[in-house]
Amino acid sequence: MSTDSTKRNITVGVFVLLGIIIFIAGIFVLGGQQKRFTKSIKIIAVFNDVGGLKAGNNVWFSGVKIGTVKRISFYGTAQVEVDMNIEESSQQFIRKDANATISSDGLIGNKIVVITGGTTSHPEVEDGDRLKTVAALSSDQILETLQENNNNLLRVTKDFKELVGNLRKGKGTVGAVLTDSIVADNFKRAMRNLERASDNTVNLTGSVSKFASRLNTPGSLANQLVTDTTVFRSLKRSATRFESAMTSADQSINTLSRTAENVNKASEKLNNTNSPLGVLLTDGETANKLRTTINNLSTGTELLNEDLKAAQNNFLLRGFFKKKAKAEEKARADSLKAVQQQLPDSTASKP
Amino acid sequence: MNSAMNKPGKTDENSVISIRNLRKSFGDLHVLQGIDLDVKQGENIAVLGRSGTGKSVLIKIIVGLLKPDSGSVVVLGQDVEQLSAKEMDTFRQKVGFSFQSSALYDSMSIRENLEFPLVRNVRNLSRADVDKAVEKALDDVGLSQTINQMPSELSGGQRKRIGIARTLILNPEIMLYDEPTSGLDPITSIEINNLINEVRERINATSIIITHDLTCAKTTSDRVAMLLDGKFERVGTFDDVFADPDERVKQFYNYNFVN
Amino acid sequence: MFLALADVFAFISRFFRELFLPPYEFKEIIRQCYEVGFRSLLLISTTGFITGMVFTNQSRPSLAEFGATSWLPSLIAIAIVRALGPLVTALIAAGKVGSSIGAEIGSMNVTEQIDAMEVSGTNPFKFLVVSRVLATSITIPILTMYTIFVALIGGFLNVNMTEQTSFTSYIQEVFGAISYVDIFASSLKSIVFGFTIGMVGCYKGYNSSKGTEGVGKAANAAVVTSMFLVFIEELLSLQIVSSFR
Ligand SMILES: Nc1ncnc2c1ncn2[C@@H]1O[C@H](COP(=O)(O)OP(=O)(O)OP(=O)(O)O)[C@@H](O)[C@H]1O
Ligand SMILES: [Mg+2]
């Protein structure tokens, strides 16, 4: 009887003790994870827009978590002050001239504060320091640009299609076509659009390459996710897609700049009243150039289209495109087809 | 003692239990409607009455489990209603209560059941003392072999006897038996009757025995009290009470022996 | 209705009064901890393990649709630590412990054991109610810790089998998703759950109607009422905790 109750007491003791050990172990693992027990310093950054950053989000430096966001409060009229706790051990790596950016650890991941730059010529940050901030291109903006860019190209294609169509239909004489101010205007507009598309693409390429490189930065969470398990293959695939988007965007820049050049030359010739109009159109070189321009343009558009489609198939971007692309998609495909059909005709119509 | 003196001429000074004009109702159910009873030192009194007349309620009031609506209950010179929690504990050690349903603790073994009142009331008892007392109490009711069994393994008669043994382990001055023989076969009933008489001789206890069993009333009691309509209508020796021509009393007697 | 509420209130306040008044029934408290806690450990651990595995498995398809199965560990962690662990433990305990307390005290009430205790110089409220309510308030949080532990292991086994996630990265993901607020809120919540289950069981048993059907009713009412209250408390805790987060 008394041995029974001793046994029971021991059982209860062990039972309770183990439960408490689980609890305390949980607290300690969590503490280690969140580095709550390491010493930290506070630094501040003031942003115009924190894009949904919350207290508790991580702070990264060179792809390594070095702290957390402590507090977010309004600053002045519309700016946002972000207080961050930074581990004391990483203090030495962050210089007073470093920049803080709002970013995310994946296209749909958590918001993070990324600290970049800084030179050793500046002293290391101290408790209470305020970092400069850089507004980053958000993933939304990247997609926005991509879309806009494509629209521009679409417009260019349309313009050329019109132009070519007119040429083919042989509205009056060839000379009439080219002296026709509407046609000339169309041509100029096409050129302007081309230039804009080309600029945008340069911008876009920068953003995409930044994003892709982040995915591949060893040690970053995104990279860990990517290399960790097979599950992340799709994420990795999207990274490569972005990379190929980047390279093809590069290609299209080249194509576009070449095109722009050609068009410039062509319009120069048009504007040159000294040169007879007939020369322009009978000049085989110029005609060829015009043809390659149109060809290049259509391949450039196609490439970008492909990328867009690839991106659309990617889960990360699905929602974005569902909203926007539906109607445009059709129009774009139609116009492309039209251009391609008309191209051989247009060259054939060369006298 | 004092409260007993407060009502001179009403309470009997020799009485161990003295009840005056006790009333108790549950809502509209007026169970006790003016009970008067005196029980002398060493006297055994049997309380008879039909089911639901309030016999159990009466002895629960005596031991302080229920509060009376009005009237006075003086037991061992103390007004039960006026006792503090501490005084109540000491008082209850002197009053043994054997429950109608035995009330053995289901979750405890027989040994734990028996030592429960001991270890809870008597401080600084050695393990050996407790064991000895338990064994003796079990021996007195003739159930030594059940010491390590659980109450659910015992028969109704055994449970009744263990219940009585548990009550006796504190050597009370007053014993309250609530239907000690109900639901038992005649032979076991007689054994219980004998047990009650033994107890009386051994510890010289004053007892109230609630029973429907006239044999039990006859063999264990000095007097019989008949509870009718919330009052003790007849109090006297067994023969006196049942010599009464009152239909209600006669009925009780006849049914007992017809059944 | 209001009478019943006043009755409940009186019962609870009596608990707190008697909780601090000596004598303390340590032996009985430990015995009840054994009955309530240790005796439920196997059942609750098994349930927790299965919950962890099944929940992980069932959450996978919807995450896979977004190619985000990498978030399974964090999802499991949040769901188990914040809600499932305490809730599953409380519901199982309400079924197992709550009903047995209701039935035990109910039958003690019906068979006059409570009265017997009182005439034996023992405060039955302290001996039966205080010890049981204390035992549930202590052991159910502890059982919750076990449940969370085994549920997370269950989740890990499932994730490990399907996605080959390593233990280290699983632990990192799990503890990256939860916070101190989560752990403390869960512990506090399960103390409240434990208190509720013990209190309801005791109240229903202590106030059971006489007769054997009273016992059954008390056990049944103990389970139904405490489960209902656990859900209400879960809802309230959601409001309270979200104001801290
Ligand atoms: N705690 C209580 N609350 C409400 N009513 C009660 C309570 N205790 C007893 N009663 C009622 O008082 C009446 C008398 O009950 P009691 O138990 O004293 O009867 P009894 O004379 O002992 O009957 P039996 O011979 O069947 O034991 C019954 O009608 C019972 O319903
Ligand atoms: Mg009775």
PDB file of N, CA and C in Angstrom, chain B residues 124-152:
ATOM      1  N   ASN B 124      -0.984  11.829  14.446  1.00  0.00           N
ATOM      2  CA  ASN B 124       0.206  11.152  14.966  1.00  0.00           C
ATOM      3  C   ASN B 124      -0.020   9.687  15.316  1.00  0.00           C
ATOM      4  N   LEU B 125      -0.819   9.041  14.503  1.00  0.00           N
ATOM      5  CA  LEU B 125      -0.974   7.598  14.717  1.00  0.00           C
ATOM      6  C   LEU B 125       0.117   6.876  13.936  1.00  0.00           C
ATOM      7  N   SER B 126       0.730   5.864  14.577  1.00  0.00           N
ATOM      8  CA  SER B 126       1.741   5.119  13.831  1.00  0.00           C
ATOM      9  C   SER B 126       1.036   4.156  12.879  1.00  0.00           C
ATOM     10  N   ARG B 127       1.769   3.765  11.854  1.00  0.00           N
ATOM     11  CA  ARG B 127       1.251   2.828  10.863  1.00  0.00           C
ATOM     12  C   ARG B 127       0.751   1.552  11.549  1.00  0.00           C
ATOM     13  N   ALA B 128       1.527   1.095  12.509  1.00  0.00           N
ATOM     14  CA  ALA B 128       1.189  -0.153  13.206  1.00  0.00           C
ATOM     15  C   ALA B 128      -0.122  -0.007  13.966  1.00  0.00           C
ATOM     16  N   ASP B 129      -0.299   1.144  14.621  1.00  0.00           N
ATOM     17  CA  ASP B 129      -1.532   1.379  15.365  1.00  0.00           C
ATOM     18  C   ASP B 129      -2.743   1.341  14.448  1.00  0.00           C
ATOM     19  N   VAL B 130      -2.579   2.000  13.308  1.00  0.00           N
ATOM     20  CA  VAL B 130      -3.685   2.048  12.348  1.00  0.00           C
ATOM     21  C   VAL B 130      -4.023   0.641  11.873  1.00  0.00           C
ATOM     22  N   ASP B 131      -2.971  -0.112  11.485  1.00  0.00           N
ATOM     23  CA  ASP B 131      -3.194  -1.472  10.999  1.00  0.00           C
ATOM     24  C   ASP B 131      -3.911  -2.320  12.048  1.00  0.00           C
ATOM     25  N   LYS B 132      -3.480  -2.147  13.288  1.00  0.00           N
ATOM     26  CA  LYS B 132      -4.067  -2.937  14.363  1.00  0.00           C
ATOM     27  C   LYS B 132      -5.548  -2.600  14.536  1.00  0.00           C
ATOM     28  N   ALA B 133      -5.841  -1.307  14.516  1.00  0.00           N
ATOM     29  CA  ALA B 133      -7.223  -0.875  14.688  1.00  0.00           C
ATOM     30  C   ALA B 133      -8.094  -1.389  13.547  1.00  0.00           C
ATOM     31  N   VAL B 134      -7.546  -1.335  12.327  1.00  0.00           N
ATOM     32  CA  VAL B 134      -8.306  -1.791  11.157  1.00  0.00           C
ATOM     33  C   VAL B 134      -8.590  -3.277  11.268  1.00  0.00           C
ATOM     34  N   GLU B 135      -7.560  -4.026  11.636  1.00  0.00           N
ATOM     35  CA  GLU B 135      -7.737  -5.473  11.733  1.00  0.00           C
ATOM     36  C   GLU B 135      -8.758  -5.842  12.806  1.00  0.00           C
ATOM     37  N   LYS B 136      -8.685  -5.107  13.893  1.00  0.00           N
ATOM     38  CA  LYS B 136      -9.621  -5.395  14.982  1.00  0.00           C
ATOM     39  C   LYS B 136     -11.055  -5.090  14.553  1.00  0.00           C
ATOM     40  N   ALA B 137     -11.244  -3.949  13.918  1.00  0.00           N
ATOM     41  CA  ALA B 137     -12.584  -3.560  13.493  1.00  0.00           C
ATOM     42  C   ALA B 137     -13.147  -4.575  12.511  1.00  0.00           C
ATOM     43  N   LEU B 138     -12.286  -5.062  11.613  1.00  0.00           N
ATOM     44  CA  LEU B 138     -12.730  -6.050  10.635  1.00  0.00           C
ATOM     45  C   LEU B 138     -13.068  -7.370  11.317  1.00  0.00           C
ATOM     46  N   ASP B 139     -12.246  -7.701  12.274  1.00  0.00           N
ATOM     47  CA  ASP B 139     -12.452  -8.946  13.013  1.00  0.00           C
ATOM     48  C   ASP B 139     -13.790  -8.910  13.740  1.00  0.00           C
ATOM     49  N   ASP B 140     -14.117  -7.727  14.309  1.00  0.00           N
ATOM     50  CA  ASP B 140     -15.360  -7.566  15.054  1.00  0.00           C
ATOM     51  C   ASP B 140     -16.579  -7.840  14.185  1.00  0.00           C
ATOM     52  N   VAL B 141     -16.497  -7.497  12.895  1.00  0.00           N
ATOM     53  CA  VAL B 141     -17.642  -7.776  12.030  1.00  0.00           C
ATOM     54  C   VAL B 141     -17.433  -9.070  11.250  1.00  0.00           C
ATOM     55  N   GLY B 142     -16.356  -9.778  11.544  1.00  0.00           N
ATOM     56  CA  GLY B 142     -16.123 -11.090  10.954  1.00  0.00           C
ATOM     57  C   GLY B 142     -15.759 -11.063   9.489  1.00  0.00           C
ATOM     58  N   LEU B 143     -15.054 -10.020   9.041  1.00  0.00           N
ATOM     59  CA  LEU B 143     -14.724  -9.933   7.607  1.00  0.00           C
ATOM     60  C   LEU B 143     -13.238  -9.664   7.378  1.00  0.00           C
ATOM     61  N   SER B 144     -12.391 -10.264   8.218  1.00  0.00           N
ATOM     62  CA  SER B 144     -10.948 -10.019   8.122  1.00  0.00           C
ATOM     63  C   SER B 144     -10.395 -10.316   6.733  1.00  0.00           C
ATOM     64  N   GLN B 145     -10.984 -11.310   6.080  1.00  0.00           N
ATOM     65  CA  GLN B 145     -10.406 -11.748   4.798  1.00  0.00           C
ATOM     66  C   GLN B 145     -10.600 -10.734   3.674  1.00  0.00           C
ATOM     67  N   THR B 146     -11.482  -9.756   3.884  1.00  0.00           N
ATOM     68  CA  THR B 146     -11.780  -8.828   2.781  1.00  0.00           C
ATOM     69  C   THR B 146     -10.852  -7.624   2.768  1.00  0.00           C
ATOM     70  N   ILE B 147      -9.867  -7.600   3.652  1.00  0.00           N
ATOM     71  CA  ILE B 147      -9.109  -6.362   3.892  1.00  0.00           C
ATOM     72  C   ILE B 147      -8.533  -5.719   2.631  1.00  0.00           C
ATOM     73  N   ASN B 148      -8.101  -6.542   1.674  1.00  0.00           N
ATOM     74  CA  ASN B 148      -7.485  -5.948   0.486  1.00  0.00           C
ATOM     75  C   ASN B 148      -8.414  -5.897  -0.722  1.00  0.00           C
ATOM     76  N   GLN B 149      -9.703  -6.188  -0.471  1.00  0.00           N
ATOM     77  CA  GLN B 149     -10.641  -6.152  -1.596  1.00  0.00           C
ATOM     78  C   GLN B 149     -11.208  -4.750  -1.783  1.00  0.00           C
ATOM     79  N   MET B 150     -11.861  -4.568  -2.924  1.00  0.00           N
ATOM     80  CA  MET B 150     -12.526  -3.290  -3.176  1.00  0.00           C
ATOM     81  C   MET B 150     -14.004  -3.444  -2.828  1.00  0.00           C
ATOM     82  N   PRO B 151     -14.676  -2.364  -2.439  1.00  0.00           N
ATOM     83  CA  PRO B 151     -16.083  -2.458  -2.036  1.00  0.00           C
ATOM     84  C   PRO B 151     -16.959  -3.124  -3.090  1.00  0.00           C
ATOM     85  N   SER B 152     -16.648  -2.864  -4.378  1.00  0.00           N
ATOM     86  CA  SER B 152     -17.501  -3.422  -5.431  1.00  0.00           C
ATOM     87  C   SER B 152     -17.453  -4.943  -5.475  1.00  0.00           C
TER      88      SER B 152
END
